[in-house]
Coordinates of C-alpha atoms and ligand atoms in Angstrom, one line a residue:
M17 CA 38.6 81.6 -103.9
Q18 CA 36.9 84.8 -105.1
I19 CA 34.1 85.3 -107.6
G20 CA 33.3 88.8 -109.0
L21 CA 29.9 90.0 -110.2
I22 CA 30.1 92.3 -113.2
G23 CA 27.5 93.7 -115.6
L24 CA 25.7 96.7 -116.9
P25 CA 24.0 99.2 -114.6
Y26 CA 20.6 98.0 -113.2
S27 CA 21.1 94.4 -114.3
G28 CA 20.6 93.0 -110.8
K29 CA 24.2 92.5 -109.5
T30 CA 23.5 93.9 -106.1
T31 CA 20.2 92.0 -105.8
L32 CA 22.0 88.8 -106.7
F33 CA 24.8 89.6 -104.3
Q34 CA 22.3 90.0 -101.5
T35 CA 20.5 86.7 -102.4
L36 CA 23.8 84.8 -102.5
T37 CA 25.3 86.2 -99.4
S38 CA 22.2 87.1 -97.3
V39 CA 23.9 90.5 -96.7
H40 CA 21.5 93.4 -96.7
I41 CA 22.8 96.4 -98.7
D42 CA 21.5 99.8 -97.8
A43 CA 20.2 101.2 -101.1
A44 CA 21.8 104.6 -100.5
N45 CA 25.2 103.0 -100.3
A46 CA 24.8 100.5 -103.0
K47 CA 26.5 102.5 -105.7
R48 CA 29.5 103.9 -103.9
E49 CA 31.4 100.9 -102.8
S50 CA 32.0 97.4 -104.0
N51 CA 30.3 94.9 -101.7
Q52 CA 32.0 91.8 -100.6
A53 CA 31.1 88.9 -98.4
I54 CA 32.2 85.3 -97.7
V55 CA 29.6 82.6 -98.2
K56 CA 29.6 79.1 -97.0
V57 CA 29.5 76.6 -99.9
P58 CA 26.4 74.5 -99.2
D59 CA 27.2 70.8 -99.2
A60 CA 24.7 68.0 -98.4
R61 CA 27.5 65.5 -98.0
L62 CA 29.1 67.6 -95.2
D63 CA 25.7 67.6 -93.5
K64 CA 25.5 63.8 -93.6
L65 CA 29.0 63.4 -92.3
T66 CA 28.2 65.8 -89.5
A67 CA 25.2 63.7 -88.6
M68 CA 27.5 60.6 -88.5
F69 CA 30.3 62.0 -86.4
N70 CA 28.4 64.5 -84.3
P71 CA 31.4 66.8 -84.0
K72 CA 31.6 70.0 -81.9
K73 CA 32.0 72.0 -85.1
K74 CA 31.0 71.9 -88.7
V75 CA 33.0 74.0 -91.2
N76 CA 31.9 74.5 -94.7
A77 CA 34.2 75.5 -97.6
N78 CA 34.2 79.3 -98.2
I79 CA 33.9 81.4 -101.3
E80 CA 34.2 85.2 -101.4
I81 CA 31.7 87.0 -103.6
V82 CA 32.4 90.6 -104.7
D83 CA 29.7 92.9 -106.2
I84 CA 32.0 95.2 -108.3
V85 CA 30.8 98.7 -108.8
G86 CA 31.9 100.6 -111.8
V87 CA 30.8 99.7 -115.3
Q88 CA 29.4 102.9 -116.8
K89 CA 27.5 102.8 -120.0
G90 CA 28.2 106.1 -121.8
D91 CA 29.7 106.8 -125.1
S92 CA 29.7 103.4 -126.8
T93 CA 32.7 104.2 -129.0
S94 CA 35.1 104.5 -126.1
S95 CA 36.1 101.8 -123.6
Q96 CA 33.9 101.8 -120.5
F97 CA 36.2 100.0 -118.2
N98 CA 38.4 102.4 -116.3
S99 CA 41.6 101.3 -114.6
Q100 CA 40.1 101.2 -111.1
F101 CA 37.4 98.9 -112.3
I102 CA 39.8 96.7 -114.2
G103 CA 42.0 96.4 -111.0
K104 CA 39.0 95.1 -109.1
V105 CA 38.0 92.6 -111.7
K106 CA 41.5 91.2 -112.1
T107 CA 41.8 89.7 -108.6
N108 CA 38.8 87.4 -109.1
D109 CA 39.3 83.7 -109.9
A110 CA 36.1 83.7 -111.9
L111 CA 33.5 86.1 -113.0
I112 CA 29.7 86.1 -113.0
H113 CA 28.3 88.4 -115.6
V114 CA 24.8 89.4 -114.6
V115 CA 22.6 90.2 -117.6
R116 CA 19.3 91.8 -117.4
G117 CA 16.4 89.7 -118.8
F118 CA 13.6 91.2 -116.8
E119 CA 11.1 93.8 -118.2
D120 CA 10.3 96.7 -115.9
D121 CA 9.4 100.1 -117.3
T122 CA 10.3 101.8 -114.0
I123 CA 13.9 100.6 -114.2
P124 CA 15.9 102.1 -117.0
H125 CA 18.2 100.1 -119.3
P126 CA 21.3 101.9 -120.5
D127 CA 20.6 100.8 -124.0
G128 CA 16.9 101.5 -123.8
S129 CA 15.7 97.9 -124.4
I130 CA 16.0 94.4 -123.1
N131 CA 18.3 92.3 -125.2
V132 CA 20.3 89.6 -123.5
L133 CA 22.6 88.7 -126.4
R134 CA 23.5 92.3 -127.1
D135 CA 24.3 92.8 -123.4
I136 CA 26.5 89.7 -123.3
A137 CA 28.3 90.9 -126.3
T138 CA 28.8 94.4 -124.8
I139 CA 30.6 93.1 -121.8
D140 CA 32.5 90.4 -123.7
D141 CA 33.8 93.2 -126.1
E142 CA 34.9 95.3 -123.2
L143 CA 36.7 92.4 -121.5
L144 CA 38.4 91.7 -124.8
L145 CA 39.4 95.3 -125.5
T146 CA 40.9 95.5 -122.0
D147 CA 43.1 92.5 -122.6
M148 CA 44.1 93.7 -126.1
A149 CA 45.2 97.1 -124.6
F150 CA 47.2 95.3 -121.9
V151 CA 49.0 93.0 -124.4
E152 CA 49.7 95.8 -126.7
A153 CA 51.2 97.9 -124.0
R154 CA 53.1 95.0 -122.6
L155 CA 54.6 94.2 -126.0
E156 CA 55.7 97.8 -126.5
K157 CA 57.4 97.8 -123.1
L158 CA 59.1 94.5 -123.7
E159 CA 60.4 95.6 -127.1
K160 CA 61.8 98.8 -125.5
D161 CA 63.3 96.8 -122.6
I162 CA 65.0 94.1 -124.7
M163 CA 68.1 96.3 -125.4
K164 CA 68.6 96.9 -121.6
Q165 CA 68.0 93.4 -120.4
K166 CA 70.8 90.9 -119.8
D167 CA 68.7 87.8 -120.2
K168 CA 67.4 88.5 -123.7
D169 CA 66.0 85.0 -124.1
L170 CA 63.6 85.5 -121.2
V171 CA 62.3 88.7 -122.8
K172 CA 62.1 87.0 -126.2
R173 CA 60.1 84.2 -124.8
E174 CA 57.6 86.6 -123.2
I175 CA 57.3 88.5 -126.5
A176 CA 56.5 85.3 -128.3
S177 CA 53.8 84.5 -125.8
M178 CA 52.3 88.0 -125.8
Q179 CA 52.2 87.9 -129.6
R180 CA 50.4 84.5 -129.5
W181 CA 47.9 86.0 -127.1
Q182 CA 47.5 89.1 -129.2
A183 CA 46.9 87.1 -132.4
H184 CA 44.2 85.1 -130.6
L185 CA 42.5 88.2 -129.2
E186 CA 42.6 89.9 -132.6
Q187 CA 40.3 87.1 -133.8
N188 CA 37.8 88.2 -131.3
K189 CA 38.4 85.2 -129.1
P190 CA 38.7 85.3 -125.3
L191 CA 42.0 83.9 -123.8
R192 CA 40.0 81.2 -121.9
Q193 CA 39.8 79.3 -125.2
L194 CA 43.6 79.1 -125.5
D195 CA 45.6 76.2 -124.1
F196 CA 48.4 77.6 -122.0
P197 CA 51.7 75.8 -121.9
E198 CA 53.3 75.4 -118.5
E199 CA 55.7 78.3 -119.0
E200 CA 52.9 80.8 -119.7
R201 CA 51.2 80.1 -116.3
I202 CA 53.4 82.7 -114.7
Y203 CA 52.1 85.4 -117.1
L204 CA 48.6 84.4 -116.3
K205 CA 49.3 84.6 -112.6
N206 CA 51.1 88.0 -112.8
Y207 CA 48.9 89.8 -115.4
Q208 CA 45.5 88.2 -114.6
P209 CA 44.0 88.8 -118.0
L210 CA 40.2 89.2 -117.8
T211 CA 39.2 87.0 -120.7
A212 CA 41.2 84.1 -119.3
K213 CA 38.9 83.9 -116.3
P214 CA 36.1 81.3 -116.3
L215 CA 32.8 83.1 -117.0
L216 CA 29.4 82.3 -115.8
I217 CA 26.5 84.2 -117.4
A218 CA 23.7 84.7 -115.0
V219 CA 20.5 85.9 -116.8
N220 CA 18.2 87.8 -114.5
M221 CA 14.8 86.7 -115.8
S222 CA 11.5 88.3 -114.8
D223 CA 9.2 86.6 -112.4
S224 CA 6.7 85.6 -115.2
N225 CA 9.5 83.7 -116.9
V226 CA 10.3 80.9 -114.5
S227 CA 8.7 78.1 -116.6
E228 CA 10.1 79.5 -119.9
S229 CA 13.6 80.0 -118.6
A230 CA 14.8 76.5 -119.2
K231 CA 14.0 76.8 -122.9
F232 CA 15.3 80.4 -123.1
V233 CA 18.7 79.3 -121.6
A234 CA 18.9 76.3 -123.8
D235 CA 18.5 78.5 -126.9
L236 CA 21.0 80.9 -125.5
K237 CA 23.6 78.1 -125.0
Q238 CA 23.3 77.2 -128.6
Q239 CA 24.2 80.7 -129.6
I240 CA 27.0 81.2 -127.2
T241 CA 29.8 78.8 -127.5
G242 CA 33.2 78.6 -125.9
S243 CA 34.7 76.5 -123.2
K244 CA 34.7 77.7 -119.6
I245 CA 31.4 79.7 -120.1
S246 CA 28.2 78.5 -118.6
I247 CA 24.8 80.0 -118.4
E248 CA 22.3 80.0 -115.5
P249 CA 19.0 81.8 -115.2
F250 CA 18.1 83.4 -111.9
F251 CA 15.1 85.3 -110.7
A252 CA 16.5 88.1 -108.6
K253 CA 13.3 89.5 -107.3
I254 CA 11.6 86.2 -106.4
E255 CA 14.8 84.7 -105.0
Q256 CA 15.4 87.7 -102.9
E257 CA 11.9 87.4 -101.4
L258 CA 12.4 83.7 -100.9
S259 CA 15.6 84.2 -99.0
L260 CA 13.6 86.0 -96.3
L261 CA 11.3 83.1 -95.7
S262 CA 11.6 80.1 -93.4
D263 CA 12.8 76.8 -94.9
E264 CA 9.3 75.3 -94.9
E265 CA 7.7 78.4 -96.5
K266 CA 10.5 78.5 -99.0
A267 CA 9.9 74.9 -100.1
V268 CA 6.3 75.6 -100.8
F269 CA 7.0 78.7 -102.8
M270 CA 9.9 77.2 -104.7
E271 CA 7.6 74.4 -105.8
E272 CA 4.9 76.9 -106.8
Y273 CA 7.4 78.7 -109.0
G274 CA 9.0 75.5 -110.3
L275 CA 12.4 76.2 -108.8
S276 CA 14.3 73.2 -107.7
D277 CA 17.5 74.6 -106.2
S278 CA 18.4 77.8 -104.5
P279 CA 20.4 80.3 -106.6
L280 CA 23.4 79.8 -104.2
D281 CA 23.4 76.1 -104.9
R282 CA 23.1 76.6 -108.7
M283 CA 25.6 79.4 -109.0
L284 CA 28.2 77.9 -106.8
G285 CA 27.7 74.5 -108.4
S286 CA 28.3 76.0 -111.8
A287 CA 31.2 78.0 -110.5
Y288 CA 32.9 74.9 -109.0
H289 CA 32.4 73.1 -112.3
L290 CA 33.8 76.0 -114.3
L291 CA 36.8 76.4 -112.1
G292 CA 37.6 72.7 -112.1
L293 CA 37.1 72.6 -108.3
Q294 CA 36.2 69.8 -106.0
S295 CA 35.9 69.1 -102.3
F296 CA 37.5 66.8 -99.8
F297 CA 36.5 66.3 -96.2
T298 CA 38.2 65.9 -92.9
V299 CA 36.1 64.3 -90.2
G300 CA 36.3 63.6 -86.5
E301 CA 34.7 64.3 -83.1
D302 CA 36.1 67.8 -83.0
E303 CA 35.3 69.0 -86.4
C304 CA 33.8 67.9 -89.8
R305 CA 35.1 70.1 -92.5
A306 CA 34.9 70.6 -96.3
W307 CA 37.9 71.9 -98.2
T308 CA 38.2 73.1 -101.7
I309 CA 40.9 71.9 -104.1
R310 CA 41.5 71.8 -107.9
K311 CA 40.8 68.6 -109.8
G312 CA 44.0 66.7 -110.3
M313 CA 45.6 67.7 -107.0
T314 CA 47.5 65.0 -105.1
A315 CA 47.1 63.9 -101.5
Q316 CA 50.1 65.9 -100.6
D317 CA 48.7 69.1 -102.2
A318 CA 45.5 68.5 -100.3
A319 CA 47.5 68.2 -97.1
G320 CA 49.1 71.5 -97.9
V321 CA 45.6 73.2 -98.2
I322 CA 45.1 72.2 -94.5
H323 CA 48.5 73.3 -93.3
T324 CA 51.9 73.9 -94.9
D325 CA 53.5 71.7 -92.3
F326 CA 51.2 68.8 -93.4
Y327 CA 52.6 69.3 -96.9
N328 CA 56.2 69.4 -95.8
K329 CA 56.0 66.5 -93.4
F330 CA 53.6 64.4 -95.3
I331 CA 53.9 60.7 -94.7
R332 CA 50.7 59.1 -95.9
A333 CA 47.0 59.8 -96.3
E334 CA 44.2 57.5 -95.0
V335 CA 41.5 57.7 -97.7
V336 CA 38.0 56.5 -97.9
S337 CA 35.4 57.8 -100.4
Y338 CA 32.3 59.6 -99.2
E339 CA 30.0 56.9 -100.7
N340 CA 31.9 54.0 -99.1
L341 CA 31.9 55.6 -95.7
I342 CA 28.2 56.4 -95.9
D343 CA 27.3 52.9 -97.2
A344 CA 29.4 51.2 -94.5
G345 CA 28.3 53.5 -91.7
S346 CA 31.7 53.6 -89.9
Y347 CA 35.5 53.6 -90.4
A348 CA 35.7 50.2 -88.8
K349 CA 33.3 48.7 -91.3
C350 CA 35.2 50.3 -94.2
K351 CA 38.4 48.6 -92.9
E352 CA 36.5 45.3 -92.9
K353 CA 35.3 45.8 -96.4
G354 CA 38.7 47.0 -97.6
T355 CA 37.5 50.4 -98.8
F356 CA 39.7 52.2 -96.3
R357 CA 43.1 52.7 -98.0
L358 CA 46.5 54.1 -97.3
E359 CA 47.8 56.3 -100.1
G360 CA 51.1 58.0 -100.8
K361 CA 51.9 61.6 -101.8
D362 CA 51.2 61.2 -105.5
Y363 CA 47.7 59.8 -105.0
I364 CA 45.3 62.0 -107.1
C365 CA 42.3 63.0 -104.9
N366 CA 38.7 62.3 -106.0
D367 CA 35.8 64.5 -105.3
G368 CA 34.4 63.7 -101.9
D369 CA 37.4 61.8 -100.6
I370 CA 37.6 61.8 -96.8
L371 CA 41.3 62.2 -95.9
N372 CA 43.2 61.8 -92.7
I373 CA 46.8 63.0 -93.2
R374 CA 49.6 61.3 -91.4
H375 CA 52.5 63.6 -91.0
G376 CA 55.8 63.8 -89.2
Ligands
GTP403 N1 11.1 93.8 -111.7 C1 12.3 93.4 -111.4 N2 13.1 94.3 -110.8 C2 14.4 93.8 -110.5 C3 14.8 92.5 -110.8 N3 16.0 92.4 -110.4 C4 16.4 93.6 -109.9 N4 15.4 94.5 -110.0 C5 15.5 95.9 -109.6 O1 16.3 96.5 -110.5 C6 17.0 97.6 -109.8 C7 18.5 97.4 -110.1 O2 18.9 96.2 -109.4 P1 20.4 96.2 -108.7 O3 20.5 94.8 -108.2 O4 20.6 97.3 -107.9 O5 21.2 96.3 -110.0 P2 22.8 96.5 -110.2 O6 23.2 95.7 -111.3 O7 23.5 96.3 -108.8 O8 22.8 98.0 -110.5 P3 24.1 99.1 -110.4 O9 24.8 98.8 -109.1 O10 23.3 100.4 -110.4 O11 24.9 98.9 -111.6 C8 16.6 97.5 -108.4 O12 15.6 98.5 -108.2 C9 16.1 96.1 -108.3 O13 15.1 96.0 -107.2 C10 13.8 91.6 -111.4 O14 14.1 90.4 -111.6 N5 12.6 92.1 -111.6
MG404 MG1 24.7 97.5 -107.6

């Protein structure tokens, strides 16, 4: 699972990246390369399970965060995304668009003023233009190829799909608002269009704004509609400073600033929601571990996330929900109460299921 940070220059991408990943970026190198790091997905449920089983190892789910270098704001009549940048954005499962909301005269804004809606539109337009250019080029190629291809139906089907995407994009709508039939999944997978990716807008508010941010974001939500978009405020400067403190000090300052969750909890929580992700757990004396799956996945799919062999040789899954196990206090009690179940391969997993896969 990979999440990319994009946004205009000086919006706070690298600052957010550092807060999320606790990786320190040398300012001198910040511009030249994209930064990437793997973060543990915080999960209070895993902590509780670990306390219950006292295993040798606790393993959180992972997400990779990438701070993508490269949007240049220059001539506003031409596209600002170059092919190298597009290549880096494409590989992400979701995008976080970092928008500047903070005032600071010492840090320039490429458009000369702070305007959150304008900046959201600037990047949205670029994402849309990139997909339009792709679809147009793809259609041109398909139409040229059709004479040469043996399986003309296959090409015709792709042309029809690309035309459908194009018509949608031409109405200024991102592809994430389209419903994709099963046969178009392969194009999504192969072409990775940018506007099909779930998008989280992270508004970097100034320190003075913490109390006003809830209202600001609520207003913003009203103005920006579209499924698979969500908006979260963050406070790059304060949160970066907080990340350097001990847990106790942090709690005191967070209360003072009126912050209830860490940015990592908020952003990853939103990202999970946007991406339709959920967790299941495996527990035992050796290891308690959280795993990430998509909503709707079956017990057999989940087994495959652990190991391909578990998928292929799947027999049954022993299942108990997190709540039931915590309430009962042990597996034995769950069996007594009948909350411990055996499920077959088609069982649809619930968020927080604790699974033990029986396999051949
Ligand atoms: N006052 C203030 N300064 C901030 C805030 N967030 C970031 N900055 C500063 O703004 C400058 C740009 O922040 P970065 O995180 O480097 O921004 P970026 O989006 O990575 O910028 P590029 O990589 O150059 O595109 C840095 O000097 C930050 O310290 C904020 O909330 N308040
Ligand atoms: Mg940067």
